[in-house]
XYZ file of C-alpha atoms in Angstrom:
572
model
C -2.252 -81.603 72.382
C 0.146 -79.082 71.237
C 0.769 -78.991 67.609
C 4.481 -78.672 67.346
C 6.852 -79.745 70.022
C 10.789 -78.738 69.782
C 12.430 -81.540 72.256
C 15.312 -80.842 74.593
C 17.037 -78.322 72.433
C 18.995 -75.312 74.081
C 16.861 -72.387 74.403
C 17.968 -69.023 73.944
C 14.803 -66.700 74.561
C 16.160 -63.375 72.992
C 16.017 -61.351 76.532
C 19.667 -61.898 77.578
C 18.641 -64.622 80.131
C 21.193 -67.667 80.325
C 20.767 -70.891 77.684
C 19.068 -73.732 78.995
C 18.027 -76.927 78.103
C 13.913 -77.621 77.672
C 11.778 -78.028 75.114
C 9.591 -75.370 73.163
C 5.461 -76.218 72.731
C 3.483 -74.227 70.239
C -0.088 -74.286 69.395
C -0.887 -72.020 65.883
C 0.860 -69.501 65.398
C 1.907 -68.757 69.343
C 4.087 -70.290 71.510
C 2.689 -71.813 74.447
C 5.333 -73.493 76.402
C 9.016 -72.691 77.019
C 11.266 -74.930 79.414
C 10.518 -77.752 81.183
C 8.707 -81.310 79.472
C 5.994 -80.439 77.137
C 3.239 -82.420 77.210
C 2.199 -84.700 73.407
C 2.242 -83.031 70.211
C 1.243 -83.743 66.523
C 4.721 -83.316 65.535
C 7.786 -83.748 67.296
C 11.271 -82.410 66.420
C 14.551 -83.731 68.745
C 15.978 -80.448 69.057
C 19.233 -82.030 71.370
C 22.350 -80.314 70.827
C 20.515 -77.498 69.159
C 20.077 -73.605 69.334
C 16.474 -72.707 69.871
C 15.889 -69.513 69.441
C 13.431 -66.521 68.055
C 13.716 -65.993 64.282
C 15.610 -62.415 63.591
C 13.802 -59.254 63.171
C 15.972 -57.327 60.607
C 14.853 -53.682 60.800
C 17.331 -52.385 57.744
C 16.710 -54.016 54.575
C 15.925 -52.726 50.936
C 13.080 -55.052 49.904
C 10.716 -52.483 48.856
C 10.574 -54.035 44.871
C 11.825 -57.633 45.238
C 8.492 -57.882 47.849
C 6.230 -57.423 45.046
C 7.680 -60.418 43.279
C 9.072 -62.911 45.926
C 7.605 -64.443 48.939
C 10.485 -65.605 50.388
C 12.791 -62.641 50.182
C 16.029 -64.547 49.669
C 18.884 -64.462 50.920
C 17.051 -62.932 54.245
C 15.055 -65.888 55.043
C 17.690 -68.333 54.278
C 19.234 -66.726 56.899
C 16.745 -67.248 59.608
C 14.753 -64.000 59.607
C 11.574 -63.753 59.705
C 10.478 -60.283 59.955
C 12.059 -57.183 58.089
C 11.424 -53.879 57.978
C 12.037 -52.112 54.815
C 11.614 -48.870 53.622
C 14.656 -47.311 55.067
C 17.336 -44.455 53.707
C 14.511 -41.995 52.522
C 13.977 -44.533 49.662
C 10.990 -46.583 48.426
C 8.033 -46.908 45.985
C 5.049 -44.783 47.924
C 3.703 -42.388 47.607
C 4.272 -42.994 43.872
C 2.612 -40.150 41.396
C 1.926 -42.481 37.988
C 3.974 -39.850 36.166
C 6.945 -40.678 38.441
C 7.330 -44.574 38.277
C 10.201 -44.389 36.102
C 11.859 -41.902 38.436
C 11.492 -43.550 41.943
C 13.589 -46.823 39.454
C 16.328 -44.604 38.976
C 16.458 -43.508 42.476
C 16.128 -46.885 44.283
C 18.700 -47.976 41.551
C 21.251 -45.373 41.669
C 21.192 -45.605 46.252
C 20.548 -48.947 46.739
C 21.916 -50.739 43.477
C 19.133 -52.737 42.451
C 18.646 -53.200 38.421
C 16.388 -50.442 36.873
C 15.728 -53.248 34.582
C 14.434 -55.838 37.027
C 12.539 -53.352 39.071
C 10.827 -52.031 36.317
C 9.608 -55.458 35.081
C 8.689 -57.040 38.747
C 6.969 -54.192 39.851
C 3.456 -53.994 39.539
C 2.103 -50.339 40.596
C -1.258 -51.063 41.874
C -1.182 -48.220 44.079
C -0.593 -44.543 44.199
C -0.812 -43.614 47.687
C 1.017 -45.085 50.315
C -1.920 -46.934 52.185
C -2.551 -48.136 48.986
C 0.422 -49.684 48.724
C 0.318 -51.612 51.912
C -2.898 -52.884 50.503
C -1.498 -53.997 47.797
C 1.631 -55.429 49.917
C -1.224 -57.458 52.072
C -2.553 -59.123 48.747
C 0.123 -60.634 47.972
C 1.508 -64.386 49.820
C 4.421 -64.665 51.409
C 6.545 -66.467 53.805
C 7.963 -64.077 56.264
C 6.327 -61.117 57.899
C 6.935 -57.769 56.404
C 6.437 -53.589 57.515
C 7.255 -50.685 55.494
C 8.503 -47.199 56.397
C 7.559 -44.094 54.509
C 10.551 -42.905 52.514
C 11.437 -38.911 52.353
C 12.459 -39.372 48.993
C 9.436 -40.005 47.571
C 7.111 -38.253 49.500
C 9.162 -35.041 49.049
C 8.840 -35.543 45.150
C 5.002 -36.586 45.127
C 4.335 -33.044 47.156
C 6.777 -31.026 45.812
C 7.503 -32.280 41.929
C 10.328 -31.417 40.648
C 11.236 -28.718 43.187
C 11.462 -31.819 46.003
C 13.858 -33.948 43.592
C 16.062 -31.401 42.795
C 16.041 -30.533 46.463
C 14.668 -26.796 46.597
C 13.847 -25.822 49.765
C 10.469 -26.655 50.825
C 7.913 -24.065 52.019
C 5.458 -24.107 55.065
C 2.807 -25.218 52.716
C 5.326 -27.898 51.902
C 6.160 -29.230 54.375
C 2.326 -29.666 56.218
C 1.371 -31.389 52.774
C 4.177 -34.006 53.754
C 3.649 -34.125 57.083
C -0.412 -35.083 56.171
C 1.113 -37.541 53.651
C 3.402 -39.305 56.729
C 0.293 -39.200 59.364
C -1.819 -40.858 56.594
C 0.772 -43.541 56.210
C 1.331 -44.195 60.098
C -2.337 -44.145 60.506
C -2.474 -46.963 57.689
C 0.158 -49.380 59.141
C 3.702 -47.447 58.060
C 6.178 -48.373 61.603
C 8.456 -45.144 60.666
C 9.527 -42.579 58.070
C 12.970 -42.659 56.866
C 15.091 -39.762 55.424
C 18.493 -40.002 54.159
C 21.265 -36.921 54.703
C 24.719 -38.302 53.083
C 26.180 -37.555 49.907
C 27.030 -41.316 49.442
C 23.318 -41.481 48.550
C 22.429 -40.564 45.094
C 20.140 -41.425 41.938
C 21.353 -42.660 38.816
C 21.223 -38.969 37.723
C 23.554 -38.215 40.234
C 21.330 -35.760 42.221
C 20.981 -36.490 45.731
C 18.293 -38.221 47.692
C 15.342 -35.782 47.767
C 15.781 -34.419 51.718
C 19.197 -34.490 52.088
C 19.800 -31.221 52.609
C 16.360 -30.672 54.134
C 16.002 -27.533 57.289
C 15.006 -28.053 60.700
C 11.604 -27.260 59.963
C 10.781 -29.373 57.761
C 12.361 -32.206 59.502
C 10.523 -31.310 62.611
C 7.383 -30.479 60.844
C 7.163 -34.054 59.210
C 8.551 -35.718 62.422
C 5.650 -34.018 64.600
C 3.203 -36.759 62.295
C 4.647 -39.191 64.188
C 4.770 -37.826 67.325
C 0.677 -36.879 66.840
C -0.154 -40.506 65.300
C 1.420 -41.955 68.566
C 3.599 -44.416 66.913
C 6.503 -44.794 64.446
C 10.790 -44.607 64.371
C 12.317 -41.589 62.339
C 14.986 -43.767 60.456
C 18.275 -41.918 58.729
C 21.226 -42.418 57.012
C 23.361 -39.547 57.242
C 26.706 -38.331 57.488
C 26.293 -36.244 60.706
C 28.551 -33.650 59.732
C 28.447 -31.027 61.450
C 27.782 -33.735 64.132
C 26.676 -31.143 66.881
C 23.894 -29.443 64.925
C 22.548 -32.787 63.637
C 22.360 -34.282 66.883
C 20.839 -30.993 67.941
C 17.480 -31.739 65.732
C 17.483 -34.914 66.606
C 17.371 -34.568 69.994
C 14.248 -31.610 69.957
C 12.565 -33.929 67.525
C 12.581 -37.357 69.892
C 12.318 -35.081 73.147
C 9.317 -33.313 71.439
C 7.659 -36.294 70.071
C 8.487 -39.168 72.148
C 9.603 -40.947 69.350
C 12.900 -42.748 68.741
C 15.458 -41.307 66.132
C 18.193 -43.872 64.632
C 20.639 -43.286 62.527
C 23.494 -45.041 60.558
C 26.658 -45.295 63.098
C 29.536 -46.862 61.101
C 33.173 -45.862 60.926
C 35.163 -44.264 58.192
C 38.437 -44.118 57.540
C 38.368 -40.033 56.813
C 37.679 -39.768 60.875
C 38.408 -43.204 62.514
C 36.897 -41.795 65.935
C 33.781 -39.968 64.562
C 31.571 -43.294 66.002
C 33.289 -42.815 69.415
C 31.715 -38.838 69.080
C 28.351 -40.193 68.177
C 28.589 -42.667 70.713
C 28.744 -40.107 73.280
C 26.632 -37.576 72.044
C 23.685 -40.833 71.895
C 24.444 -41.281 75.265
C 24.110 -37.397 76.726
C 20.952 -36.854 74.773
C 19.629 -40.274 75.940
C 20.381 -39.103 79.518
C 18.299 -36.021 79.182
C 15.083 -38.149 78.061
C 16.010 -38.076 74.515
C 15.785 -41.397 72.436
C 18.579 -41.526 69.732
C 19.504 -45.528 69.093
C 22.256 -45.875 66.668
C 22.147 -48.784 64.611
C 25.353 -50.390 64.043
C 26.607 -53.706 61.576
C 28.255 -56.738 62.740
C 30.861 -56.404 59.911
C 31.977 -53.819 58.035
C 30.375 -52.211 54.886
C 32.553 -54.679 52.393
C 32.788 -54.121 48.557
C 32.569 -57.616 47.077
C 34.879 -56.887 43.826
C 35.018 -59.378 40.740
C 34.163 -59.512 36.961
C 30.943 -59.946 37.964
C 30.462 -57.365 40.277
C 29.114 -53.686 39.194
C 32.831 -52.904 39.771
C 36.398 -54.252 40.032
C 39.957 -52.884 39.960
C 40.512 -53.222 36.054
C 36.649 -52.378 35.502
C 36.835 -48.489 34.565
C 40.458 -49.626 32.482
C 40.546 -48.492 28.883
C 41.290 -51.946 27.890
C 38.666 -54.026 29.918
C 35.978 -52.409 27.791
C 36.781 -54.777 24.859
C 35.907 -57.960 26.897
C 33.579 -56.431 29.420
C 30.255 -57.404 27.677
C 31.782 -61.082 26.696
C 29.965 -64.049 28.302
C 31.618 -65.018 31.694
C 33.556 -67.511 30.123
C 34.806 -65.702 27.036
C 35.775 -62.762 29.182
C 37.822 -64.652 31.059
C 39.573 -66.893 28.465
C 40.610 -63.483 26.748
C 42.284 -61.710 29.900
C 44.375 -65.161 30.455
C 45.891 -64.371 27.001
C 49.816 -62.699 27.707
C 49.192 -59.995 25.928
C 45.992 -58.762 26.967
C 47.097 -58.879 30.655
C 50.496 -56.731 30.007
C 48.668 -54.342 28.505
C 45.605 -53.625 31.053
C 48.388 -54.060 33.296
C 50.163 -51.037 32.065
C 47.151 -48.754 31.836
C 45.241 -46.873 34.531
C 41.513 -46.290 35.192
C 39.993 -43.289 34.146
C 40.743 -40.338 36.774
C 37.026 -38.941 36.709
C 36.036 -41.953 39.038
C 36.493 -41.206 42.441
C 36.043 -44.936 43.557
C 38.387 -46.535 41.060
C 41.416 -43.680 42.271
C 40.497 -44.606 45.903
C 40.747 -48.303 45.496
C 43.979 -48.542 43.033
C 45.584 -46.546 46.083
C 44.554 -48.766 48.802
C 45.744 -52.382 47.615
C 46.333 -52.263 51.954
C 42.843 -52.478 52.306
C 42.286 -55.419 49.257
C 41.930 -58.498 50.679
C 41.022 -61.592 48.880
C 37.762 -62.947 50.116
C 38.337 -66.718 50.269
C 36.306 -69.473 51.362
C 35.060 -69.864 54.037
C 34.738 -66.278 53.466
C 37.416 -63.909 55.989
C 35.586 -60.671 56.847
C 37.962 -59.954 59.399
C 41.693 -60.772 57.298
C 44.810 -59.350 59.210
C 46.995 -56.800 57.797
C 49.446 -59.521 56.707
C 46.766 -60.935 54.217
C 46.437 -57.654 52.116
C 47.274 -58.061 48.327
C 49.654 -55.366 49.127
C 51.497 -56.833 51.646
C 51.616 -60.239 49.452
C 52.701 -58.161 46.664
C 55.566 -57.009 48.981
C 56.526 -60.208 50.301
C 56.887 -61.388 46.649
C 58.380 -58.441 44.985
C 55.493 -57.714 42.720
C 53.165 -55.039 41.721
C 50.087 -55.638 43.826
C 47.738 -54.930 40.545
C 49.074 -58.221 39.331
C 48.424 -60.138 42.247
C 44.640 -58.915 42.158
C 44.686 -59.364 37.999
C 45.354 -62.739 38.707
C 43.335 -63.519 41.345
C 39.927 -62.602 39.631
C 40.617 -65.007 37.120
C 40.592 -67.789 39.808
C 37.460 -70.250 39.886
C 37.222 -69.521 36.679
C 36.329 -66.257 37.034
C 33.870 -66.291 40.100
C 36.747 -65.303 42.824
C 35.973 -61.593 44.646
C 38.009 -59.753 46.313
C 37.368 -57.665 49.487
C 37.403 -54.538 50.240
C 35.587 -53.053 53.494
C 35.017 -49.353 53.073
C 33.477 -48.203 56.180
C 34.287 -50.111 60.000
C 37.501 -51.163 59.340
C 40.101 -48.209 59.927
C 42.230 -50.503 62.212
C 41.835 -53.744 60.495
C 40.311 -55.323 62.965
C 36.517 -55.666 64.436
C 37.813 -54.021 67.598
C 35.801 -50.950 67.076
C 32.475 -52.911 65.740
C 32.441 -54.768 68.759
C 32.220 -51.502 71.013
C 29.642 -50.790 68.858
C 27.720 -53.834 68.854
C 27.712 -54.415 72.912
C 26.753 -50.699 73.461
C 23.411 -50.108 75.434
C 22.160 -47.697 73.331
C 22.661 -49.608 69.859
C 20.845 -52.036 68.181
C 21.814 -54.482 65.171
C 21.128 -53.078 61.757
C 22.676 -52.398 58.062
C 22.676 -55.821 56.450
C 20.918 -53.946 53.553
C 19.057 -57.178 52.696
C 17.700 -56.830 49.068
C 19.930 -53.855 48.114
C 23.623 -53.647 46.491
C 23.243 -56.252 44.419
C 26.386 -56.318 42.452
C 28.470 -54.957 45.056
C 27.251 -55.887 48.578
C 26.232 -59.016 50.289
C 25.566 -58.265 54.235
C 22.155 -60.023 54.643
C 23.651 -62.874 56.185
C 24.836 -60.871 58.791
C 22.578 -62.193 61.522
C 24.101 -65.532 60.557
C 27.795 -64.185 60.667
C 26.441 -62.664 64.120
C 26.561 -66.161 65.303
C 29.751 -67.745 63.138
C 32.041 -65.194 63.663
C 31.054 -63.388 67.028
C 30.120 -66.316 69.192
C 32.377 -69.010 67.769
C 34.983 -68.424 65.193
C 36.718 -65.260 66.216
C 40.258 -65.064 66.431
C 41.421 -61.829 66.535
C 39.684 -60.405 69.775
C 37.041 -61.092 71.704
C 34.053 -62.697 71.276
C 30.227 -61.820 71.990
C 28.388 -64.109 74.255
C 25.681 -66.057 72.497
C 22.464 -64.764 74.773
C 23.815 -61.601 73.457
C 23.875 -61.972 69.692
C 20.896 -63.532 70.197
C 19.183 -60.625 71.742
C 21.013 -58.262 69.494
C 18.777 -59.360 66.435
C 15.171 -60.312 68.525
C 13.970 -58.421 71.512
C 16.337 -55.444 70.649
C 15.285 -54.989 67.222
C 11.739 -56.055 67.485
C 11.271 -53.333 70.288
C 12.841 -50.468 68.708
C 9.676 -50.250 66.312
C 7.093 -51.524 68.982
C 7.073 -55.096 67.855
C 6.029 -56.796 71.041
C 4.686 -59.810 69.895
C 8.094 -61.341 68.317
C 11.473 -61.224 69.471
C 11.545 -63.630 71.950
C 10.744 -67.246 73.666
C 8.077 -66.530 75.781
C 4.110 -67.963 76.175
C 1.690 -65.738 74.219
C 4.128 -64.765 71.764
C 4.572 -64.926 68.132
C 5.653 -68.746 67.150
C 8.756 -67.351 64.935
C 11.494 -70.023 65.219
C 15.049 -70.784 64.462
C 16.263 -74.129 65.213
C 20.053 -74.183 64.408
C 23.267 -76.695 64.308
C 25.807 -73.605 65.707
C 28.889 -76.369 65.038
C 27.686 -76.603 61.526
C 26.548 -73.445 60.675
C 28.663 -72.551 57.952
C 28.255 -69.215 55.273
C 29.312 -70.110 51.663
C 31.485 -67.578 49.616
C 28.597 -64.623 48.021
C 28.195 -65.463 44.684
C 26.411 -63.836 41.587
C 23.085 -65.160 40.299
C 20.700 -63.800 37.597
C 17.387 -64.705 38.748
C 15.690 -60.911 39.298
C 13.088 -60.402 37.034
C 14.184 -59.500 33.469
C 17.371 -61.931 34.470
C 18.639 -59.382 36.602
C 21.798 -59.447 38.943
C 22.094 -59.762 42.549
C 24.854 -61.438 44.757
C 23.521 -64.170 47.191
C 24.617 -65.887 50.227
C 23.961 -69.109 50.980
C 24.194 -70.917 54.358
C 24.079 -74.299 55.788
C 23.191 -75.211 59.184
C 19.533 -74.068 59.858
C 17.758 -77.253 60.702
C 14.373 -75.393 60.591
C 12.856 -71.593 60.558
C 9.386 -71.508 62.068
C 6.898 -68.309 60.805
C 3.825 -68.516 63.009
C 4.481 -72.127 63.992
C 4.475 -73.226 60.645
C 8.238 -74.498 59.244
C 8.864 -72.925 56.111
C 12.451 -73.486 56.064
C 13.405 -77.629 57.092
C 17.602 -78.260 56.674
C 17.524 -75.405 54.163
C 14.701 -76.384 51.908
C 10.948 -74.637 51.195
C 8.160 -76.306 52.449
C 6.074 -74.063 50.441
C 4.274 -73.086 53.742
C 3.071 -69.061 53.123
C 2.357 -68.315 56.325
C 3.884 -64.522 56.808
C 1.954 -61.267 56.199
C 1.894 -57.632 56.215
C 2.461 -55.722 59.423
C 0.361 -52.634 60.296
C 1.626 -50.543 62.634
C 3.052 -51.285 66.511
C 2.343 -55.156 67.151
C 1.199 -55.632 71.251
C 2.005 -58.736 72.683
C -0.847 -61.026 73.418
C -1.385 -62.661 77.181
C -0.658 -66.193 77.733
């Protein structure tokens, strides 16, 4: 008798291979039946008229604190996933020299906007090393599976001091101490080591991430660890400028390790065609025996701005200082006043913000948000062009519009894969061979972001709601965020439907599945902020054949764990 049956639902394995009806058996925490009539079961589920398919393996998040404190890591799992990898951008909490807690804070803080404050108070430090912090990672329950990279950033600092976070140039001694640091962490369970080479990145000091500017040598010297270990991706965020010589590294680092490279591919509106370049470039080096896989988003990198946010268009005004530490409510009641609105109105933010100058000249590019949210609004539904259409300054329009829903309303602004104004460009991306599904950024940006429902939006938007070009089959989206994803960093066990493998379920309504508006909570530890996304349509997530999720609700089942290393599927 199997011990959980899902009846007649339509099954989407995660390989690419065409829906079809049948019903899904597992026994434990494997499945053991796909297709077909399965035989009696302890529990039965009518899965008619539903997606079956694997839960998502989201290989870019920012969970590296918020794991120490919560089991589900919300919104992710809400969402359906149930594996992440984390660890990414050259950011994270291990190797972690005692001396240098307070400094690896201000780094994740100032790169990945999490609270100082709540990271600070939810993390424990029981470990030093970095094996020693998967052990501590293992201790702990939780309800998804989790794996950890080794970050640059704090490697280079636990090695080199102060030299490595002020990013001196590392010596030969260096960069084998490092390099001993990364096997050590592969050989303990780490599935990568990440780096991070862009100038967006940056502490809360305002230096960049330790490694950014980082030689050949010692990226080579600390990517031959993983190369000697025999497992492990070499994860970056980077600009790729000069694109040539970057891809030049890249490519004698894969070709002389036999690992895979990926890197950040987005598009910016400085050089609109850059991703096309990289696109190409992937593809020559892949052609030669490289392995370069660029990871791309299924929606642009979107600023989420309202009074809540870390920023908004009237944020860095002289004015909003007054009322910027008021309560919610209190803030709000005092910008409706006349007078306080004519005179932020007439004011400007301060010019040493780069941000606030770029935004107050692209009211083009402002959209408001809406719900359902509209991550893909034509150019029609910019505050500017409303502000043309009704002969008014387009910083009242937006003024006004913060102050709606009493003060909870964002606006939205994508900054990076949206040069067009359209999801023309992402969609090249996202159906390229070469590419795989990353950058929701789940657990980071928390006043400004909110992308970790993209694997749901993956479904909403791509395969059903899209108006504005053309859609992405389902088998595809499917596969974009299981087999694709899990296989990049050698998870064979997960990723799809098949006997043998790893009972990680999503059983969805697609007609109902439905993304609410992000909104701002304070539930971080020390009543920190993050922005959430909640979602309505999963009928259950499975994690090792036990539901933890049923019609959105916990079933306080803790059945996830730490990941160690490449995963090998089992036989049938």
């Amino acid at each position: 008798m199997h011990d959980l049956v899902l009846r007649g639902g339509t099954l989407v394995d995660g390989t690419g291979a065409t829906a079809r009806t049948g019903d899904l058996a597992i026994d434990g925490d494997r499945i053991a039946q796909v297709g077909g009539k399965a035989g009696a079961a302890r529990r039965d589920v009518d899965a008619t008229g539903l997606l079956v398919a694997p839960g998502w393996v989201d290989v870019h998040t920012h969970y590296d604190g918020q794991v120490t404190w919560d089991p589900y890591l919300t919104p992710s799992s809400w969402h359906g996933v149930t594996t992440v990898v984390m660890g990414n951008c050259g950011v994270g909490f291990a190797p972690a020299d005692p001396r240098r807690h307070e400094w690896l804070i201000g780094l994740m803080e100032g790169v990945e906007d999490i609270p100082g404050t709540a990271l600070a108070e939810g993390i424990r430090w029981e470990w030093e090393s970095f094996p020693e912090y998967l052990d501590a990672l293992e201790r702990m329950p939780r309800a998804i599976d989790v794996a950890a990279q080794v970050p640059h950033g704090a490697v280079r600092a636990y090695v080199m001091g102060d030299r490595g976070a002020r990013n001196e140039a590392s010596t030969l001694d260096d960069v084998e101490r490092m390099a001993a640091i990364v096997r050590e962490a592969l050989a303990a369970g780490a599935l990568g080591f990440s780096t991070s080479r862009t100038l967006l990145h940056r502490a809360v000091d305002g230096e960049p991430v330790p490694g950014t500017f980082a030689g050949e040598e010692e990226l080579l010297g600390i990517g031959r660890a993983l190369g000697q270990v025999g497992h492990g991706v070499f994860e970056m965020a980077s600009d790729l400028a000069p694109e040539g010589s970057e891809f030049a590294w890249m490519e004698k680092l894969t070709q002389a390790t036999g690992r895979p490279v990926t890197f950040a591919c987005l598009q910016n509106d400085l050089d609109p065609t850059q991703w096309q370049r990289l696109l190409r470039l992937t593809e020559d080096a892949n052609a030669r025996g490289a392995r370069i896989v660029p990871q791309v988003a299924a929606r642009p990198t979107g600023l989420l701005l309202g009074l809540e946010s870390s920023f908004h268009p009237f944020s860095h005004h002289p004015s909003f200082t007054e009322v910027a530490a008021l309560p919610l409510a209190e803030r709000v009641r005092r910008m409706r006043d006349p007078a306080f609105r004519a005179r932020i109105l007439a004011e400007s933010p301060r010019s040493d913000l780069p941000i606030a100058a770029y935004i107050a000249a692209s009211f083009h590019k402002l959209f408001p948000l809406g719900d359902p949210p509209d991550y893909e609004p034509a150019p029609e539904q910019s505050i500017q062009a409303r502000a043309m259409r009704e002969g008014r300054r387009p910083q009242e329009i937006a003024y006004d519009l913060l102050l709606e829903r009493d003060g909870k309303e964002l606006l939205y602004f994508p900054l990076l894969g949206y040069a067009e104004q359209n999801f023309d460009a992402l969609r090249t991306m996202l159906v390229h061979p070469h590419a795989v599904l990353g950058l929701s950024d789940g657990g980071a940006h928390c006043g400004i972001i909110c992308d970790a429902s993209m694997p749901t939006f993956l479904l909403t938007h791509w395969v059903r709601d899209r108006r504005r070009g053309e859609r992405i089959a389902l088998e595809h989206a499917v596969r974009l965020q299981t087999r694709n994803t899990a296989a990049l960093f050698g998870l064979d066990d997960r990723g799809a439907l098949a006997p043998g493998l790893r009972a990680d379920v999503n059983l969805i309504d697609l007609d109902a599945l439905r993304i609410a508006p992000p909104e701002v909570v304070f539930d971080l530890p020390a009543s920190g902020r993050r922005m959430v996304q909640r979602v309505a349509g999963y009928r259950m997530t499975i994690q090792a054949g036990q539901p933890i999720y049923e019609d959105g609700e916990p079933t306080g089942a803790l059945p996830g764990r730490l990941l160690r290393g490449p995963q090998p599927a089992r036989a049938a």
